[in-house]
Amino acid sequence: DLQKVSGAINLPMTSFAFFAAGDPVITDPPLGDYNGTLGWYNLLRGFIPTFDVNNPTPFTHRAGPLQGRITKFPLNGDPFTNTGDLDGQGNNLAPGDRRLLLNSGPFDLPVWVDDNGDGLANFPEPGVQEIVVAVIGALGNTYTSSVDQLKLTDRVAQQLYDDLFQTVPKPPAPPQVDTSPFRESIVL
């Protein structure tokens, strides 16, 4: 039942975090271990995945004019102008395997109240939330053309969502075919 929701509030991204396979500090939090939970909690708050949640280690810009400054948005440079905090430059890690977190929060999710008693969570009942996520990708001939293609794909995906997918091209009509059935096959 895709429809516009009046009064919806879009939450901004409040931090960006990453971890890198094989790095001794900015690495995968251990799975199946309570300390890993603490590392994930810090990542979700925009900190390095250490296990100290009371004194978390902040990310810093490791390249560019803001090098050394604390940030909730590391690696936010511009690869087109080759400026700012870029992967593989300054004191940043060499390009390689990265896992990325785009975080929003903290926020409260109120308890759902079934105002109309139908047992279904409906807008505008208290506690009904809608979370929309798009997973997109793009590939160009170079890393910068890949970013260009990704930005274009993002704009198209956002436009399609904003108009409730009304402008998605319709598929072509199915072809008219004649069939001849045989014992173990069909000829089209």
mmCIF file of the C-alpha atoms, coordinates in Angstrom:
data_MODEL
# 
_entry.id   MODEL 
# 
loop_
_atom_site.group_PDB 
_atom_site.id 
_atom_site.type_symbol 
_atom_site.label_atom_id 
_atom_site.label_alt_id 
_atom_site.label_comp_id 
_atom_site.label_asym_id 
_atom_site.label_entity_id 
_atom_site.label_seq_id 
_atom_site.pdbx_PDB_ins_code 
_atom_site.Cartn_x 
_atom_site.Cartn_y 
_atom_site.Cartn_z 
_atom_site.occupancy 
_atom_site.B_iso_or_equiv 
_atom_site.pdbx_formal_charge 
_atom_site.auth_seq_id 
_atom_site.auth_comp_id 
_atom_site.auth_asym_id 
_atom_site.auth_atom_id 
_atom_site.pdbx_PDB_model_num 
ATOM 1   C CA . ASP A 1 1   ? 0.000  0.000   0.000   1.00 0.00 ? 1   ASP A CA 1 
ATOM 2   C CA . LEU A 1 2   ? 2.582  2.527   -1.152  1.00 0.00 ? 2   LEU A CA 1 
ATOM 3   C CA . GLN A 1 3   ? 1.372  6.045   -0.412  1.00 0.00 ? 3   GLN A CA 1 
ATOM 4   C CA . LYS A 1 4   ? 2.646  9.398   0.803   1.00 0.00 ? 4   LYS A CA 1 
ATOM 5   C CA . VAL A 1 5   ? 2.695  9.740   4.591   1.00 0.00 ? 5   VAL A CA 1 
ATOM 6   C CA . SER A 1 6   ? 1.827  13.187  5.860   1.00 0.00 ? 6   SER A CA 1 
ATOM 7   C CA . GLY A 1 7   ? 3.867  14.505  8.757   1.00 0.00 ? 7   GLY A CA 1 
ATOM 8   C CA . ALA A 1 8   ? 6.742  12.106  8.114   1.00 0.00 ? 8   ALA A CA 1 
ATOM 9   C CA . ILE A 1 9   ? 10.087 13.161  9.545   1.00 0.00 ? 9   ILE A CA 1 
ATOM 10  C CA . ASN A 1 10  ? 13.263 12.202  7.728   1.00 0.00 ? 10  ASN A CA 1 
ATOM 11  C CA . LEU A 1 11  ? 16.159 11.585  10.062  1.00 0.00 ? 11  LEU A CA 1 
ATOM 12  C CA . PRO A 1 12  ? 19.564 12.813  8.923   1.00 0.00 ? 12  PRO A CA 1 
ATOM 13  C CA . MET A 1 13  ? 22.736 10.785  8.865   1.00 0.00 ? 13  MET A CA 1 
ATOM 14  C CA . THR A 1 14  ? 24.439 11.554  12.180  1.00 0.00 ? 14  THR A CA 1 
ATOM 15  C CA . SER A 1 15  ? 27.722 9.753   11.556  1.00 0.00 ? 15  SER A CA 1 
ATOM 16  C CA . PHE A 1 16  ? 29.677 7.645   9.100   1.00 0.00 ? 16  PHE A CA 1 
ATOM 17  C CA . ALA A 1 17  ? 31.994 4.890   10.211  1.00 0.00 ? 17  ALA A CA 1 
ATOM 18  C CA . PHE A 1 18  ? 34.054 2.192   8.566   1.00 0.00 ? 18  PHE A CA 1 
ATOM 19  C CA . PHE A 1 19  ? 36.240 -0.708  9.457   1.00 0.00 ? 19  PHE A CA 1 
ATOM 20  C CA . ALA A 1 20  ? 38.938 -2.392  7.443   1.00 0.00 ? 20  ALA A CA 1 
ATOM 21  C CA . ALA A 1 21  ? 39.760 -6.067  7.200   1.00 0.00 ? 21  ALA A CA 1 
ATOM 22  C CA . GLY A 1 22  ? 43.141 -6.793  8.703   1.00 0.00 ? 22  GLY A CA 1 
ATOM 23  C CA . ASP A 1 23  ? 43.740 -3.406  10.335  1.00 0.00 ? 23  ASP A CA 1 
ATOM 24  C CA . PRO A 1 24  ? 44.789 -3.798  13.990  1.00 0.00 ? 24  PRO A CA 1 
ATOM 25  C CA . VAL A 1 25  ? 42.621 -0.892  15.260  1.00 0.00 ? 25  VAL A CA 1 
ATOM 26  C CA . ILE A 1 26  ? 39.839 -0.124  12.786  1.00 0.00 ? 26  ILE A CA 1 
ATOM 27  C CA . THR A 1 27  ? 38.909 -3.772  12.304  1.00 0.00 ? 27  THR A CA 1 
ATOM 28  C CA . ASP A 1 28  ? 35.884 -6.041  12.406  1.00 0.00 ? 28  ASP A CA 1 
ATOM 29  C CA . PRO A 1 29  ? 34.417 -6.212  15.908  1.00 0.00 ? 29  PRO A CA 1 
ATOM 30  C CA . PRO A 1 30  ? 34.656 -9.838  17.063  1.00 0.00 ? 30  PRO A CA 1 
ATOM 31  C CA . LEU A 1 31  ? 31.459 -11.799 16.457  1.00 0.00 ? 31  LEU A CA 1 
ATOM 32  C CA . GLY A 1 32  ? 30.011 -13.994 19.201  1.00 0.00 ? 32  GLY A CA 1 
ATOM 33  C CA . ASP A 1 33  ? 31.869 -12.003 21.859  1.00 0.00 ? 33  ASP A CA 1 
ATOM 34  C CA . TYR A 1 34  ? 30.447 -9.350  24.183  1.00 0.00 ? 34  TYR A CA 1 
ATOM 35  C CA . ASN A 1 35  ? 33.362 -7.030  23.367  1.00 0.00 ? 35  ASN A CA 1 
ATOM 36  C CA . GLY A 1 36  ? 32.255 -7.176  19.738  1.00 0.00 ? 36  GLY A CA 1 
ATOM 37  C CA . THR A 1 37  ? 28.901 -5.764  20.837  1.00 0.00 ? 37  THR A CA 1 
ATOM 38  C CA . LEU A 1 38  ? 30.710 -2.847  22.448  1.00 0.00 ? 38  LEU A CA 1 
ATOM 39  C CA . GLY A 1 39  ? 32.726 -2.280  19.278  1.00 0.00 ? 39  GLY A CA 1 
ATOM 40  C CA . TRP A 1 40  ? 29.544 -2.242  17.183  1.00 0.00 ? 40  TRP A CA 1 
ATOM 41  C CA . TYR A 1 41  ? 27.907 0.166   19.621  1.00 0.00 ? 41  TYR A CA 1 
ATOM 42  C CA . ASN A 1 42  ? 30.835 2.546   19.203  1.00 0.00 ? 42  ASN A CA 1 
ATOM 43  C CA . LEU A 1 43  ? 30.715 2.225   15.392  1.00 0.00 ? 43  LEU A CA 1 
ATOM 44  C CA . LEU A 1 44  ? 26.997 3.034   15.388  1.00 0.00 ? 44  LEU A CA 1 
ATOM 45  C CA . ARG A 1 45  ? 27.780 6.198   17.345  1.00 0.00 ? 45  ARG A CA 1 
ATOM 46  C CA . GLY A 1 46  ? 30.493 7.232   14.868  1.00 0.00 ? 46  GLY A CA 1 
ATOM 47  C CA . PHE A 1 47  ? 33.547 6.064   16.827  1.00 0.00 ? 47  PHE A CA 1 
ATOM 48  C CA . ILE A 1 48  ? 36.370 3.607   16.172  1.00 0.00 ? 48  ILE A CA 1 
ATOM 49  C CA . PRO A 1 49  ? 35.298 0.052   17.154  1.00 0.00 ? 49  PRO A CA 1 
ATOM 50  C CA . THR A 1 50  ? 37.069 -0.092  20.505  1.00 0.00 ? 50  THR A CA 1 
ATOM 51  C CA . PHE A 1 51  ? 35.494 -1.796  23.514  1.00 0.00 ? 51  PHE A CA 1 
ATOM 52  C CA . ASP A 1 52  ? 35.364 1.253   25.820  1.00 0.00 ? 52  ASP A CA 1 
ATOM 53  C CA . VAL A 1 53  ? 31.898 2.787   25.417  1.00 0.00 ? 53  VAL A CA 1 
ATOM 54  C CA . ASN A 1 54  ? 32.450 5.336   28.195  1.00 0.00 ? 54  ASN A CA 1 
ATOM 55  C CA . ASN A 1 55  ? 35.596 6.780   26.590  1.00 0.00 ? 55  ASN A CA 1 
ATOM 56  C CA . PRO A 1 56  ? 35.257 5.956   22.895  1.00 0.00 ? 56  PRO A CA 1 
ATOM 57  C CA . THR A 1 57  ? 38.052 6.723   20.460  1.00 0.00 ? 57  THR A CA 1 
ATOM 58  C CA . PRO A 1 58  ? 36.912 9.230   17.824  1.00 0.00 ? 58  PRO A CA 1 
ATOM 59  C CA . PHE A 1 59  ? 37.710 9.040   14.166  1.00 0.00 ? 59  PHE A CA 1 
ATOM 60  C CA . THR A 1 60  ? 39.952 11.848  12.934  1.00 0.00 ? 60  THR A CA 1 
ATOM 61  C CA . HIS A 1 61  ? 40.573 13.255  9.497   1.00 0.00 ? 61  HIS A CA 1 
ATOM 62  C CA . ARG A 1 62  ? 43.783 11.511  8.457   1.00 0.00 ? 62  ARG A CA 1 
ATOM 63  C CA . ALA A 1 63  ? 44.384 13.500  5.262   1.00 0.00 ? 63  ALA A CA 1 
ATOM 64  C CA . GLY A 1 64  ? 43.651 16.918  3.806   1.00 0.00 ? 64  GLY A CA 1 
ATOM 65  C CA . PRO A 1 65  ? 43.430 20.370  5.382   1.00 0.00 ? 65  PRO A CA 1 
ATOM 66  C CA . LEU A 1 66  ? 41.471 19.094  8.419   1.00 0.00 ? 66  LEU A CA 1 
ATOM 67  C CA . GLN A 1 67  ? 44.006 16.344  9.159   1.00 0.00 ? 67  GLN A CA 1 
ATOM 68  C CA . GLY A 1 68  ? 44.100 15.566  12.876  1.00 0.00 ? 68  GLY A CA 1 
ATOM 69  C CA . ARG A 1 69  ? 40.653 17.008  13.652  1.00 0.00 ? 69  ARG A CA 1 
ATOM 70  C CA . ILE A 1 70  ? 38.041 14.819  15.315  1.00 0.00 ? 70  ILE A CA 1 
ATOM 71  C CA . THR A 1 71  ? 35.103 13.963  13.054  1.00 0.00 ? 71  THR A CA 1 
ATOM 72  C CA . LYS A 1 72  ? 31.955 11.867  12.881  1.00 0.00 ? 72  LYS A CA 1 
ATOM 73  C CA . PHE A 1 73  ? 32.417 11.728  9.088   1.00 0.00 ? 73  PHE A CA 1 
ATOM 74  C CA . PRO A 1 74  ? 35.852 10.304  8.210   1.00 0.00 ? 74  PRO A CA 1 
ATOM 75  C CA . LEU A 1 75  ? 36.861 9.846   4.563   1.00 0.00 ? 75  LEU A CA 1 
ATOM 76  C CA . ASN A 1 76  ? 34.583 12.696  3.468   1.00 0.00 ? 76  ASN A CA 1 
ATOM 77  C CA . GLY A 1 77  ? 36.954 14.096  0.843   1.00 0.00 ? 77  GLY A CA 1 
ATOM 78  C CA . ASP A 1 78  ? 36.173 14.718  -2.810  1.00 0.00 ? 78  ASP A CA 1 
ATOM 79  C CA . PRO A 1 79  ? 37.830 12.223  -5.172  1.00 0.00 ? 79  PRO A CA 1 
ATOM 80  C CA . PHE A 1 80  ? 37.057 14.456  -8.180  1.00 0.00 ? 80  PHE A CA 1 
ATOM 81  C CA . THR A 1 81  ? 39.159 17.349  -6.917  1.00 0.00 ? 81  THR A CA 1 
ATOM 82  C CA . ASN A 1 82  ? 41.492 15.010  -5.013  1.00 0.00 ? 82  ASN A CA 1 
ATOM 83  C CA . THR A 1 83  ? 40.989 17.097  -1.865  1.00 0.00 ? 83  THR A CA 1 
ATOM 84  C CA . GLY A 1 84  ? 40.087 16.396  1.718   1.00 0.00 ? 84  GLY A CA 1 
ATOM 85  C CA . ASP A 1 85  ? 40.117 13.170  3.693   1.00 0.00 ? 85  ASP A CA 1 
ATOM 86  C CA . LEU A 1 86  ? 40.511 10.429  1.072   1.00 0.00 ? 86  LEU A CA 1 
ATOM 87  C CA . ASP A 1 87  ? 41.150 6.724   1.409   1.00 0.00 ? 87  ASP A CA 1 
ATOM 88  C CA . GLY A 1 88  ? 44.752 5.881   0.585   1.00 0.00 ? 88  GLY A CA 1 
ATOM 89  C CA . GLN A 1 89  ? 46.047 9.422   1.159   1.00 0.00 ? 89  GLN A CA 1 
ATOM 90  C CA . GLY A 1 90  ? 47.818 11.099  4.058   1.00 0.00 ? 90  GLY A CA 1 
ATOM 91  C CA . ASN A 1 91  ? 47.742 8.822   7.100   1.00 0.00 ? 91  ASN A CA 1 
ATOM 92  C CA . ASN A 1 92  ? 44.702 6.884   5.869   1.00 0.00 ? 92  ASN A CA 1 
ATOM 93  C CA . LEU A 1 93  ? 44.895 3.197   5.159   1.00 0.00 ? 93  LEU A CA 1 
ATOM 94  C CA . ALA A 1 94  ? 45.856 2.057   1.689   1.00 0.00 ? 94  ALA A CA 1 
ATOM 95  C CA . PRO A 1 95  ? 42.816 1.341   -0.496  1.00 0.00 ? 95  PRO A CA 1 
ATOM 96  C CA . GLY A 1 96  ? 41.345 -2.048  0.308   1.00 0.00 ? 96  GLY A CA 1 
ATOM 97  C CA . ASP A 1 97  ? 38.462 -3.921  1.882   1.00 0.00 ? 97  ASP A CA 1 
ATOM 98  C CA . ARG A 1 98  ? 36.133 -1.521  3.735   1.00 0.00 ? 98  ARG A CA 1 
ATOM 99  C CA . ARG A 1 99  ? 32.835 -2.075  5.499   1.00 0.00 ? 99  ARG A CA 1 
ATOM 100 C CA . LEU A 1 100 ? 30.753 1.090   5.787   1.00 0.00 ? 100 LEU A CA 1 
ATOM 101 C CA . LEU A 1 101 ? 28.147 2.291   8.285   1.00 0.00 ? 101 LEU A CA 1 
ATOM 102 C CA . LEU A 1 102 ? 25.810 5.213   7.583   1.00 0.00 ? 102 LEU A CA 1 
ATOM 103 C CA . ASN A 1 103 ? 24.266 5.948   10.964  1.00 0.00 ? 103 ASN A CA 1 
ATOM 104 C CA . SER A 1 104 ? 21.216 7.881   12.104  1.00 0.00 ? 104 SER A CA 1 
ATOM 105 C CA . GLY A 1 105 ? 20.338 8.332   15.735  1.00 0.00 ? 105 GLY A CA 1 
ATOM 106 C CA . PRO A 1 106 ? 19.795 8.088   18.532  1.00 0.00 ? 106 PRO A CA 1 
ATOM 107 C CA . PHE A 1 107 ? 16.033 8.236   18.152  1.00 0.00 ? 107 PHE A CA 1 
ATOM 108 C CA . ASP A 1 108 ? 13.038 6.853   20.005  1.00 0.00 ? 108 ASP A CA 1 
ATOM 109 C CA . LEU A 1 109 ? 10.644 4.321   18.560  1.00 0.00 ? 109 LEU A CA 1 
ATOM 110 C CA . PRO A 1 110 ? 7.389  4.650   20.490  1.00 0.00 ? 110 PRO A CA 1 
ATOM 111 C CA . VAL A 1 111 ? 5.313  1.596   21.348  1.00 0.00 ? 111 VAL A CA 1 
ATOM 112 C CA . TRP A 1 112 ? 2.633  0.766   18.782  1.00 0.00 ? 112 TRP A CA 1 
ATOM 113 C CA . VAL A 1 113 ? -0.938 1.449   19.901  1.00 0.00 ? 113 VAL A CA 1 
ATOM 114 C CA . ASP A 1 114 ? -3.697 -0.367  17.994  1.00 0.00 ? 114 ASP A CA 1 
ATOM 115 C CA . ASP A 1 115 ? -6.123 2.588   18.023  1.00 0.00 ? 115 ASP A CA 1 
ATOM 116 C CA . ASN A 1 116 ? -8.715 0.986   15.757  1.00 0.00 ? 116 ASN A CA 1 
ATOM 117 C CA . GLY A 1 117 ? -8.432 -2.528  17.254  1.00 0.00 ? 117 GLY A CA 1 
ATOM 118 C CA . ASP A 1 118 ? -7.879 -4.289  13.927  1.00 0.00 ? 118 ASP A CA 1 
ATOM 119 C CA . GLY A 1 119 ? -4.600 -5.913  14.978  1.00 0.00 ? 119 GLY A CA 1 
ATOM 120 C CA . LEU A 1 120 ? -2.750 -4.249  12.094  1.00 0.00 ? 120 LEU A CA 1 
ATOM 121 C CA . ALA A 1 121 ? -0.157 -1.502  12.396  1.00 0.00 ? 121 ALA A CA 1 
ATOM 122 C CA . ASN A 1 122 ? -1.624 1.332   10.312  1.00 0.00 ? 122 ASN A CA 1 
ATOM 123 C CA . PHE A 1 123 ? -0.648 4.948   9.802   1.00 0.00 ? 123 PHE A CA 1 
ATOM 124 C CA . PRO A 1 124 ? -1.271 7.222   11.732  1.00 0.00 ? 124 PRO A CA 1 
ATOM 125 C CA . GLU A 1 125 ? -1.443 4.947   14.797  1.00 0.00 ? 125 GLU A CA 1 
ATOM 126 C CA . PRO A 1 126 ? 1.181  5.792   17.430  1.00 0.00 ? 126 PRO A CA 1 
ATOM 127 C CA . GLY A 1 127 ? 4.339  3.736   17.075  1.00 0.00 ? 127 GLY A CA 1 
ATOM 128 C CA . VAL A 1 128 ? 3.952  2.895   13.396  1.00 0.00 ? 128 VAL A CA 1 
ATOM 129 C CA . GLN A 1 129 ? 7.255  3.599   11.681  1.00 0.00 ? 129 GLN A CA 1 
ATOM 130 C CA . GLU A 1 130 ? 8.419  3.340   8.109   1.00 0.00 ? 130 GLU A CA 1 
ATOM 131 C CA . ILE A 1 131 ? 12.062 2.763   7.357   1.00 0.00 ? 131 ILE A CA 1 
ATOM 132 C CA . VAL A 1 132 ? 13.106 3.062   3.729   1.00 0.00 ? 132 VAL A CA 1 
ATOM 133 C CA . VAL A 1 133 ? 16.478 1.837   2.519   1.00 0.00 ? 133 VAL A CA 1 
ATOM 134 C CA . ALA A 1 134 ? 17.818 1.684   -1.013  1.00 0.00 ? 134 ALA A CA 1 
ATOM 135 C CA . VAL A 1 135 ? 20.758 -0.459  -2.019  1.00 0.00 ? 135 VAL A CA 1 
ATOM 136 C CA . ILE A 1 136 ? 22.271 0.858   -5.231  1.00 0.00 ? 136 ILE A CA 1 
ATOM 137 C CA . GLY A 1 137 ? 25.458 0.313   -7.140  1.00 0.00 ? 137 GLY A CA 1 
ATOM 138 C CA . ALA A 1 138 ? 27.173 1.529   -10.270 1.00 0.00 ? 138 ALA A CA 1 
ATOM 139 C CA . LEU A 1 139 ? 30.338 0.820   -12.181 1.00 0.00 ? 139 LEU A CA 1 
ATOM 140 C CA . GLY A 1 140 ? 32.213 3.104   -14.522 1.00 0.00 ? 140 GLY A CA 1 
ATOM 141 C CA . ASN A 1 141 ? 35.530 2.734   -16.318 1.00 0.00 ? 141 ASN A CA 1 
ATOM 142 C CA . THR A 1 142 ? 37.449 4.543   -13.558 1.00 0.00 ? 142 THR A CA 1 
ATOM 143 C CA . TYR A 1 143 ? 36.875 5.125   -9.861  1.00 0.00 ? 143 TYR A CA 1 
ATOM 144 C CA . THR A 1 144 ? 35.674 8.675   -10.536 1.00 0.00 ? 144 THR A CA 1 
ATOM 145 C CA . SER A 1 145 ? 33.330 7.629   -13.348 1.00 0.00 ? 145 SER A CA 1 
ATOM 146 C CA . SER A 1 146 ? 31.965 4.979   -10.973 1.00 0.00 ? 146 SER A CA 1 
ATOM 147 C CA . VAL A 1 147 ? 31.179 7.741   -8.468  1.00 0.00 ? 147 VAL A CA 1 
ATOM 148 C CA . ASP A 1 148 ? 29.505 9.764   -11.252 1.00 0.00 ? 148 ASP A CA 1 
ATOM 149 C CA . GLN A 1 149 ? 27.401 6.752   -12.212 1.00 0.00 ? 149 GLN A CA 1 
ATOM 150 C CA . LEU A 1 150 ? 26.517 6.104   -8.566  1.00 0.00 ? 150 LEU A CA 1 
ATOM 151 C CA . LYS A 1 151 ? 25.342 9.705   -8.113  1.00 0.00 ? 151 LYS A CA 1 
ATOM 152 C CA . LEU A 1 152 ? 23.158 9.365   -11.207 1.00 0.00 ? 152 LEU A CA 1 
ATOM 153 C CA . THR A 1 153 ? 21.732 6.058   -9.983  1.00 0.00 ? 153 THR A CA 1 
ATOM 154 C CA . ASP A 1 154 ? 21.002 7.660   -6.609  1.00 0.00 ? 154 ASP A CA 1 
ATOM 155 C CA . ARG A 1 155 ? 19.131 10.566  -8.221  1.00 0.00 ? 155 ARG A CA 1 
ATOM 156 C CA . VAL A 1 156 ? 17.050 8.173   -10.330 1.00 0.00 ? 156 VAL A CA 1 
ATOM 157 C CA . ALA A 1 157 ? 16.242 5.942   -7.342  1.00 0.00 ? 157 ALA A CA 1 
ATOM 158 C CA . GLN A 1 158 ? 15.241 8.965   -5.249  1.00 0.00 ? 158 GLN A CA 1 
ATOM 159 C CA . GLN A 1 159 ? 13.040 10.348  -8.039  1.00 0.00 ? 159 GLN A CA 1 
ATOM 160 C CA . LEU A 1 160 ? 11.318 6.980   -8.489  1.00 0.00 ? 160 LEU A CA 1 
ATOM 161 C CA . TYR A 1 161 ? 10.672 6.734   -4.756  1.00 0.00 ? 161 TYR A CA 1 
ATOM 162 C CA . ASP A 1 162 ? 9.466  10.337  -4.479  1.00 0.00 ? 162 ASP A CA 1 
ATOM 163 C CA . ASP A 1 163 ? 6.831  9.770   -7.177  1.00 0.00 ? 163 ASP A CA 1 
ATOM 164 C CA . LEU A 1 164 ? 5.823  6.399   -5.674  1.00 0.00 ? 164 LEU A CA 1 
ATOM 165 C CA . PHE A 1 165 ? 7.322  4.511   -8.646  1.00 0.00 ? 165 PHE A CA 1 
ATOM 166 C CA . GLN A 1 166 ? 4.744  5.929   -11.077 1.00 0.00 ? 166 GLN A CA 1 
ATOM 167 C CA . THR A 1 167 ? 7.421  6.756   -13.680 1.00 0.00 ? 167 THR A CA 1 
ATOM 168 C CA . VAL A 1 168 ? 9.006  3.308   -13.805 1.00 0.00 ? 168 VAL A CA 1 
ATOM 169 C CA . PRO A 1 169 ? 8.928  2.293   -17.465 1.00 0.00 ? 169 PRO A CA 1 
ATOM 170 C CA . LYS A 1 170 ? 6.345  -0.398  -18.140 1.00 0.00 ? 170 LYS A CA 1 
ATOM 171 C CA . PRO A 1 171 ? 7.621  -3.701  -19.504 1.00 0.00 ? 171 PRO A CA 1 
ATOM 172 C CA . PRO A 1 172 ? 6.985  -4.405  -23.167 1.00 0.00 ? 172 PRO A CA 1 
ATOM 173 C CA . ALA A 1 173 ? 3.933  -6.419  -24.127 1.00 0.00 ? 173 ALA A CA 1 
ATOM 174 C CA . PRO A 1 174 ? 4.545  -10.160 -24.082 1.00 0.00 ? 174 PRO A CA 1 
ATOM 175 C CA . PRO A 1 175 ? 5.389  -11.565 -27.498 1.00 0.00 ? 175 PRO A CA 1 
ATOM 176 C CA . GLN A 1 176 ? 2.810  -13.522 -29.472 1.00 0.00 ? 176 GLN A CA 1 
ATOM 177 C CA . VAL A 1 177 ? 4.214  -16.981 -30.135 1.00 0.00 ? 177 VAL A CA 1 
ATOM 178 C CA . ASP A 1 178 ? 2.991  -20.168 -31.741 1.00 0.00 ? 178 ASP A CA 1 
ATOM 179 C CA . THR A 1 179 ? 3.808  -23.428 -30.002 1.00 0.00 ? 179 THR A CA 1 
ATOM 180 C CA . SER A 1 180 ? 4.136  -26.994 -31.176 1.00 0.00 ? 180 SER A CA 1 
ATOM 181 C CA . PRO A 1 181 ? 4.204  -29.525 -28.340 1.00 0.00 ? 181 PRO A CA 1 
ATOM 182 C CA . PHE A 1 182 ? 6.164  -32.741 -28.756 1.00 0.00 ? 182 PHE A CA 1 
ATOM 183 C CA . ARG A 1 183 ? 6.713  -35.688 -26.444 1.00 0.00 ? 183 ARG A CA 1 
ATOM 184 C CA . GLU A 1 184 ? 9.824  -34.267 -24.690 1.00 0.00 ? 184 GLU A CA 1 
ATOM 185 C CA . SER A 1 185 ? 9.942  -30.679 -25.911 1.00 0.00 ? 185 SER A CA 1 
ATOM 186 C CA . ILE A 1 186 ? 8.038  -27.654 -27.102 1.00 0.00 ? 186 ILE A CA 1 
ATOM 187 C CA . VAL A 1 187 ? 8.947  -25.679 -30.199 1.00 0.00 ? 187 VAL A CA 1 
ATOM 188 C CA . LEU A 1 188 ? 8.214  -21.973 -30.084 1.00 0.00 ? 188 LEU A CA 1 
# 
